[in-house]
PDB file of C-alpha atoms in Angstrom:
ATOM      1  CA  MET A   1      38.667 -45.523   9.589  1.00  0.00           C
ATOM      2  CA  ARG A   2      40.857 -45.412   6.447  1.00  0.00           C
ATOM      3  CA  LYS A   3      44.428 -46.224   7.296  1.00  0.00           C
ATOM      4  CA  ASP A   4      45.807 -44.616   4.090  1.00  0.00           C
ATOM      5  CA  LEU A   5      44.559 -41.251   5.208  1.00  0.00           C
ATOM      6  CA  PHE A   6      46.457 -41.311   8.417  1.00  0.00           C
ATOM      7  CA  GLU A   7      49.754 -42.796   7.362  1.00  0.00           C
ATOM      8  CA  LYS A   8      52.624 -40.400   6.695  1.00  0.00           C
ATOM      9  CA  THR A   9      52.453 -39.591   3.038  1.00  0.00           C
ATOM     10  CA  ASP A  10      54.034 -37.139   0.626  1.00  0.00           C
ATOM     11  CA  SER A  11      52.160 -34.572  -1.522  1.00  0.00           C
ATOM     12  CA  ALA A  12      52.061 -36.785  -4.627  1.00  0.00           C
ATOM     13  CA  ARG A  13      50.436 -39.694  -2.702  1.00  0.00           C
ATOM     14  CA  ALA A  14      47.923 -37.322  -1.018  1.00  0.00           C
ATOM     15  CA  LEU A  15      46.954 -35.917  -4.425  1.00  0.00           C
ATOM     16  CA  GLN A  16      46.526 -39.495  -5.841  1.00  0.00           C
ATOM     17  CA  ILE A  17      44.228 -40.398  -2.984  1.00  0.00           C
ATOM     18  CA  LEU A  18      42.032 -37.411  -3.900  1.00  0.00           C
ATOM     19  CA  LYS A  19      42.083 -38.478  -7.583  1.00  0.00           C
ATOM     20  CA  ASP A  20      41.132 -42.010  -6.686  1.00  0.00           C
ATOM     21  CA  GLY A  21      38.275 -40.788  -4.497  1.00  0.00           C
ATOM     22  CA  ASN A  22      36.916 -38.647  -7.328  1.00  0.00           C
ATOM     23  CA  LYS A  23      36.958 -41.649  -9.690  1.00  0.00           C
ATOM     24  CA  ARG A  24      34.899 -43.677  -7.171  1.00  0.00           C
ATOM     25  CA  TYR A  25      32.491 -40.714  -6.813  1.00  0.00           C
ATOM     26  CA  VAL A  26      32.133 -40.364 -10.577  1.00  0.00           C
ATOM     27  CA  THR A  27      31.367 -44.097 -11.039  1.00  0.00           C
ATOM     28  CA  GLY A  28      29.054 -44.304  -8.026  1.00  0.00           C
ATOM     29  CA  ASN A  29      31.356 -46.775  -6.259  1.00  0.00           C
ATOM     30  CA  THR A  30      32.058 -44.675  -3.182  1.00  0.00           C
ATOM     31  CA  LEU A  31      33.435 -46.178  -0.031  1.00  0.00           C
ATOM     32  CA  HIS A  32      30.352 -44.952   1.802  1.00  0.00           C
ATOM     33  CA  GLY A  33      27.937 -46.530  -0.620  1.00  0.00           C
ATOM     34  CA  ALA A  34      26.506 -43.261  -2.003  1.00  0.00           C
ATOM     35  CA  ASP A  35      25.788 -42.890  -5.736  1.00  0.00           C
ATOM     36  CA  TYR A  36      25.251 -39.253  -6.680  1.00  0.00           C
ATOM     37  CA  SER A  37      25.157 -39.712 -10.490  1.00  0.00           C
ATOM     38  CA  HIS A  38      21.400 -38.934 -10.784  1.00  0.00           C
ATOM     39  CA  ALA A  39      21.645 -35.985  -8.467  1.00  0.00           C
ATOM     40  CA  ARG A  40      24.549 -34.511 -10.414  1.00  0.00           C
ATOM     41  CA  SER A  41      22.593 -34.650 -13.707  1.00  0.00           C
ATOM     42  CA  ALA A  42      19.520 -33.027 -12.151  1.00  0.00           C
ATOM     43  CA  LEU A  43      21.544 -30.315 -10.409  1.00  0.00           C
ATOM     44  CA  ALA A  44      23.483 -29.556 -13.600  1.00  0.00           C
ATOM     45  CA  GLU A  45      20.283 -29.203 -15.588  1.00  0.00           C
ATOM     46  CA  LYS A  46      18.019 -27.445 -13.091  1.00  0.00           C
ATOM     47  CA  GLY A  47      20.516 -25.585 -10.961  1.00  0.00           C
ATOM     48  CA  GLN A  48      20.876 -25.616  -7.182  1.00  0.00           C
ATOM     49  CA  THR A  49      18.372 -24.684  -4.543  1.00  0.00           C
ATOM     50  CA  PRO A  50      20.149 -25.479  -1.296  1.00  0.00           C
ATOM     51  CA  LEU A  51      18.096 -25.950   1.860  1.00  0.00           C
ATOM     52  CA  ALA A  52      20.429 -23.848   3.968  1.00  0.00           C
ATOM     53  CA  VAL A  53      23.769 -22.139   4.166  1.00  0.00           C
ATOM     54  CA  VAL A  54      26.194 -23.599   6.625  1.00  0.00           C
ATOM     55  CA  PHE A  55      28.919 -21.124   7.546  1.00  0.00           C
ATOM     56  CA  GLY A  56      31.402 -23.333   9.283  1.00  0.00           C
ATOM     57  CA  CYS A  57      34.978 -23.827  10.383  1.00  0.00           C
ATOM     58  CA  SER A  58      37.402 -25.347   7.942  1.00  0.00           C
ATOM     59  CA  ASP A  59      38.362 -28.069  10.397  1.00  0.00           C
ATOM     60  CA  SER A  60      38.492 -31.430   8.575  1.00  0.00           C
ATOM     61  CA  ARG A  61      36.605 -33.124  11.425  1.00  0.00           C
ATOM     62  CA  VAL A  62      33.468 -31.117  10.812  1.00  0.00           C
ATOM     63  CA  PRO A  63      32.200 -31.763   7.260  1.00  0.00           C
ATOM     64  CA  PRO A  64      28.696 -30.232   7.104  1.00  0.00           C
ATOM     65  CA  GLU A  65      27.234 -32.588   4.471  1.00  0.00           C
ATOM     66  CA  ILE A  66      28.140 -35.555   6.598  1.00  0.00           C
ATOM     67  CA  VAL A  67      27.286 -33.973   9.950  1.00  0.00           C
ATOM     68  CA  PHE A  68      23.757 -33.194   8.704  1.00  0.00           C
ATOM     69  CA  ASP A  69      23.403 -36.250   6.476  1.00  0.00           C
ATOM     70  CA  MET A  70      22.816 -34.219   3.355  1.00  0.00           C
ATOM     71  CA  GLY A  71      23.778 -34.895  -0.259  1.00  0.00           C
ATOM     72  CA  ILE A  72      25.164 -32.780  -3.010  1.00  0.00           C
ATOM     73  CA  GLY A  73      23.184 -29.688  -3.865  1.00  0.00           C
ATOM     74  CA  GLU A  74      21.404 -29.663  -0.502  1.00  0.00           C
ATOM     75  CA  LEU A  75      23.684 -27.315   1.464  1.00  0.00           C
ATOM     76  CA  PHE A  76      25.612 -24.198   0.439  1.00  0.00           C
ATOM     77  CA  VAL A  77      28.764 -24.446   2.484  1.00  0.00           C
ATOM     78  CA  VAL A  78      31.099 -21.550   3.352  1.00  0.00           C
ATOM     79  CA  ARG A  79      34.078 -22.444   5.545  1.00  0.00           C
ATOM     80  CA  THR A  80      36.862 -20.424   7.064  1.00  0.00           C
ATOM     81  CA  ALA A  81      39.252 -21.237   9.907  1.00  0.00           C
ATOM     82  CA  GLY A  82      37.511 -20.304  13.131  1.00  0.00           C
ATOM     83  CA  ASN A  83      34.280 -19.652  11.177  1.00  0.00           C
ATOM     84  CA  VAL A  84      35.285 -15.991  10.930  1.00  0.00           C
ATOM     85  CA  ALA A  85      33.452 -13.615   8.594  1.00  0.00           C
ATOM     86  CA  ASP A  86      35.322 -11.514   6.084  1.00  0.00           C
ATOM     87  CA  ALA A  87      34.037  -9.626   3.027  1.00  0.00           C
ATOM     88  CA  ILE A  88      34.426 -12.642   0.677  1.00  0.00           C
ATOM     89  CA  SER A  89      32.743 -15.177   2.996  1.00  0.00           C
ATOM     90  CA  VAL A  90      29.897 -12.794   3.828  1.00  0.00           C
ATOM     91  CA  GLY A  91      29.437 -12.136   0.088  1.00  0.00           C
ATOM     92  CA  SER A  92      29.259 -15.835  -0.525  1.00  0.00           C
ATOM     93  CA  VAL A  93      26.461 -16.148   2.088  1.00  0.00           C
ATOM     94  CA  GLU A  94      24.643 -13.148   0.582  1.00  0.00           C
ATOM     95  CA  PHE A  95      24.814 -14.836  -2.855  1.00  0.00           C
ATOM     96  CA  ALA A  96      23.231 -18.036  -1.479  1.00  0.00           C
ATOM     97  CA  VAL A  97      20.443 -16.102   0.194  1.00  0.00           C
ATOM     98  CA  GLU A  98      19.632 -13.635  -2.588  1.00  0.00           C
ATOM     99  CA  HIS A  99      20.168 -15.796  -5.668  1.00  0.00           C
ATOM    100  CA  LEU A 100      19.685 -19.316  -4.434  1.00  0.00           C
ATOM    101  CA  HIS A 101      16.907 -18.523  -1.958  1.00  0.00           C
ATOM    102  CA  ALA A 102      18.452 -20.296   1.103  1.00  0.00           C
ATOM    103  CA  ARG A 103      16.264 -19.455   4.148  1.00  0.00           C
ATOM    104  CA  VAL A 104      18.574 -20.453   7.008  1.00  0.00           C
ATOM    105  CA  VAL A 105      22.150 -19.457   7.666  1.00  0.00           C
ATOM    106  CA  LEU A 106      23.694 -21.703  10.298  1.00  0.00           C
ATOM    107  CA  VAL A 107      26.991 -20.604  11.799  1.00  0.00           C
ATOM    108  CA  LEU A 108      28.589 -23.954  12.811  1.00  0.00           C
ATOM    109  CA  GLY A 109      31.480 -23.824  15.283  1.00  0.00           C
ATOM    110  CA  HIS A 110      32.916 -26.793  17.143  1.00  0.00           C
ATOM    111  CA  GLU A 111      34.713 -27.771  20.312  1.00  0.00           C
ATOM    112  CA  LYS A 112      38.567 -27.801  20.410  1.00  0.00           C
ATOM    113  CA  CYS A 113      38.756 -25.214  17.612  1.00  0.00           C
ATOM    114  CA  GLY A 114      42.413 -24.676  16.731  1.00  0.00           C
ATOM    115  CA  ALA A 115      41.911 -21.148  15.466  1.00  0.00           C
ATOM    116  CA  VAL A 116      40.229 -20.074  18.736  1.00  0.00           C
ATOM    117  CA  ALA A 117      42.883 -21.854  20.770  1.00  0.00           C
ATOM    118  CA  ALA A 118      45.644 -20.017  18.802  1.00  0.00           C
ATOM    119  CA  ALA A 119      43.892 -16.659  19.365  1.00  0.00           C
ATOM    120  CA  VAL A 120      43.539 -17.357  23.090  1.00  0.00           C
ATOM    121  CA  ALA A 121      47.237 -18.320  23.294  1.00  0.00           C
ATOM    122  CA  GLY A 122      48.372 -15.165  21.507  1.00  0.00           C
ATOM    123  CA  GLY A 123      51.765 -14.751  19.813  1.00  0.00           C
ATOM    124  CA  GLU A 124      52.845 -13.993  16.290  1.00  0.00           C
ATOM    125  CA  HIS A 125      51.189 -15.834  13.411  1.00  0.00           C
ATOM    126  CA  GLY A 126      52.039 -13.882  10.283  1.00  0.00           C
ATOM    127  CA  PRO A 127      49.787 -11.560   8.354  1.00  0.00           C
ATOM    128  CA  ASN A 128      47.208 -13.993   7.002  1.00  0.00           C
ATOM    129  CA  ILE A 129      46.687 -16.210  10.034  1.00  0.00           C
ATOM    130  CA  GLY A 130      46.910 -13.004  12.053  1.00  0.00           C
ATOM    131  CA  ALA A 131      43.878 -11.703  10.151  1.00  0.00           C
ATOM    132  CA  ILE A 132      41.927 -14.707  11.369  1.00  0.00           C
ATOM    133  CA  ILE A 133      43.162 -14.180  14.974  1.00  0.00           C
ATOM    134  CA  ARG A 134      42.113 -10.550  14.902  1.00  0.00           C
ATOM    135  CA  GLU A 135      38.510 -11.518  13.960  1.00  0.00           C
ATOM    136  CA  ILE A 136      38.412 -13.833  16.995  1.00  0.00           C
ATOM    137  CA  GLU A 137      39.949 -11.349  19.499  1.00  0.00           C
ATOM    138  CA  PRO A 138      36.771  -9.440  20.276  1.00  0.00           C
ATOM    139  CA  SER A 139      35.180 -12.673  21.462  1.00  0.00           C
ATOM    140  CA  ILE A 140      38.149 -13.398  23.663  1.00  0.00           C
ATOM    141  CA  GLU A 141      38.064  -9.915  25.182  1.00  0.00           C
ATOM    142  CA  ARG A 142      34.356 -10.292  26.032  1.00  0.00           C
ATOM    143  CA  VAL A 143      34.872 -13.678  27.679  1.00  0.00           C
ATOM    144  CA  ARG A 144      37.921 -12.566  29.644  1.00  0.00           C
ATOM    145  CA  ALA A 145      36.002  -9.570  30.943  1.00  0.00           C
ATOM    146  CA  GLU A 146      33.363 -11.873  32.354  1.00  0.00           C
ATOM    147  CA  GLY A 147      35.948 -13.994  34.209  1.00  0.00           C
ATOM    148  CA  GLY A 148      35.469 -17.657  35.038  1.00  0.00           C
ATOM    149  CA  HIS A 149      36.873 -20.956  33.826  1.00  0.00           C
ATOM    150  CA  ASP A 150      36.847 -22.941  30.506  1.00  0.00           C
ATOM    151  CA  LEU A 151      38.173 -20.025  28.542  1.00  0.00           C
ATOM    152  CA  ASN A 152      38.676 -21.800  25.284  1.00  0.00           C
ATOM    153  CA  CYS A 153      35.209 -23.397  25.319  1.00  0.00           C
ATOM    154  CA  ARG A 154      33.455 -20.130  26.229  1.00  0.00           C
ATOM    155  CA  CYS A 155      35.460 -18.287  23.545  1.00  0.00           C
ATOM    156  CA  GLU A 156      34.357 -20.852  20.938  1.00  0.00           C
ATOM    157  CA  ASP A 157      30.750 -20.182  21.934  1.00  0.00           C
ATOM    158  CA  GLU A 158      31.219 -16.391  21.918  1.00  0.00           C
ATOM    159  CA  ASN A 159      32.971 -16.596  18.529  1.00  0.00           C
ATOM    160  CA  ILE A 160      29.946 -18.367  17.045  1.00  0.00           C
ATOM    161  CA  ARG A 161      27.683 -15.644  18.421  1.00  0.00           C
ATOM    162  CA  HIS A 162      30.022 -12.951  17.119  1.00  0.00           C
ATOM    163  CA  THR A 163      29.906 -14.389  13.579  1.00  0.00           C
ATOM    164  CA  VAL A 164      26.099 -14.594  13.741  1.00  0.00           C
ATOM    165  CA  SER A 165      26.153 -10.927  14.679  1.00  0.00           C
ATOM    166  CA  GLU A 166      28.623 -10.039  11.849  1.00  0.00           C
ATOM    167  CA  LEU A 167      26.357 -11.719   9.298  1.00  0.00           C
ATOM    168  CA  GLY A 168      23.339  -9.916  10.799  1.00  0.00           C
ATOM    169  CA  VAL A 169      24.690  -6.470   9.896  1.00  0.00           C
ATOM    170  CA  SER A 170      24.915  -7.277   6.221  1.00  0.00           C
ATOM    171  CA  PRO A 171      22.375  -5.014   4.476  1.00  0.00           C
ATOM    172  CA  ILE A 172      21.298  -7.885   2.237  1.00  0.00           C
ATOM    173  CA  LEU A 173      20.965 -10.439   4.917  1.00  0.00           C
ATOM    174  CA  SER A 174      19.340  -8.094   7.412  1.00  0.00           C
ATOM    175  CA  ARG A 175      16.700  -7.156   4.858  1.00  0.00           C
ATOM    176  CA  TYR A 176      15.723 -10.807   4.485  1.00  0.00           C
ATOM    177  CA  VAL A 177      15.697 -11.251   8.269  1.00  0.00           C
ATOM    178  CA  ASP A 178      13.479  -8.157   8.669  1.00  0.00           C
ATOM    179  CA  GLU A 179      11.082  -9.518   6.038  1.00  0.00           C
ATOM    180  CA  GLY A 180      10.836 -12.805   7.948  1.00  0.00           C
ATOM    181  CA  LYS A 181      12.462 -14.744   5.059  1.00  0.00           C
ATOM    182  CA  LEU A 182      15.747 -15.624   6.699  1.00  0.00           C
ATOM    183  CA  LEU A 183      16.935 -17.008  10.044  1.00  0.00           C
ATOM    184  CA  ILE A 184      20.629 -16.556  11.023  1.00  0.00           C
ATOM    185  CA  THR A 185      21.574 -18.689  13.989  1.00  0.00           C
ATOM    186  CA  GLY A 186      24.530 -20.505  15.559  1.00  0.00           C
ATOM    187  CA  ALA A 187      25.302 -24.043  16.638  1.00  0.00           C
ATOM    188  CA  LYS A 188      28.274 -25.989  17.976  1.00  0.00           C
ATOM    189  CA  TYR A 189      29.457 -29.466  17.008  1.00  0.00           C
ATOM    190  CA  ASN A 190      30.712 -32.016  19.493  1.00  0.00           C
ATOM    191  CA  LEU A 191      33.703 -33.835  18.010  1.00  0.00           C
ATOM    192  CA  ILE A 192      33.182 -37.051  20.004  1.00  0.00           C
ATOM    193  CA  SER A 193      29.428 -37.531  20.028  1.00  0.00           C
ATOM    194  CA  GLY A 194      28.744 -35.934  16.649  1.00  0.00           C
ATOM    195  CA  GLU A 195      25.844 -34.004  18.143  1.00  0.00           C
ATOM    196  CA  VAL A 196      25.147 -30.450  17.138  1.00  0.00           C
ATOM    197  CA  ASN A 197      24.021 -28.141  19.937  1.00  0.00           C
ATOM    198  CA  PHE A 198      21.631 -25.572  18.463  1.00  0.00           C
ATOM    199  CA  ALA A 199      21.261 -23.739  21.798  1.00  0.00           C
ATOM    200  CA  ILE A 200      24.292 -21.371  21.368  1.00  0.00           C
TER     201      ILE A 200
END
């Protein structure tokens, strides 16, 4: 675990850490031992053909390329807090399916989702965060109507299913699904084990 990422730091130092990381990436001297220089050249010349779209939460603990052990150019990643779907994010997914020929869209939620927890707790959040909360509220209403315990966990699961459903009504995406050329499905990441549960 890198100590410099968890010490209190100001904006200038945080930006410098990102700059230093990019220099290591460019030279192939990454801290994780990965050299992407050949992949960058090929992708720049031939373009991208990602295996799948991962529509995930913006949470910094859930980086899709690392979670699925994939390199650059292998996943088309769209991330929003709470993995909620709006016009821009859905359009991004549509682009990856229609123009880059991705054949799987995986909605990746995770346990202990802060956006879902905030939506469950309620309260005022301002107009922009409030827009995220409003997208999660239908999932909360469905779970509360069912009753039972583990409200946050069940709301996370329902929110994943809700986003899968939202993507499924896109005319572009639904056409590919109907033609048997696209699968839209959901999964949930366990923060401690690192395991992705595909049975959501």
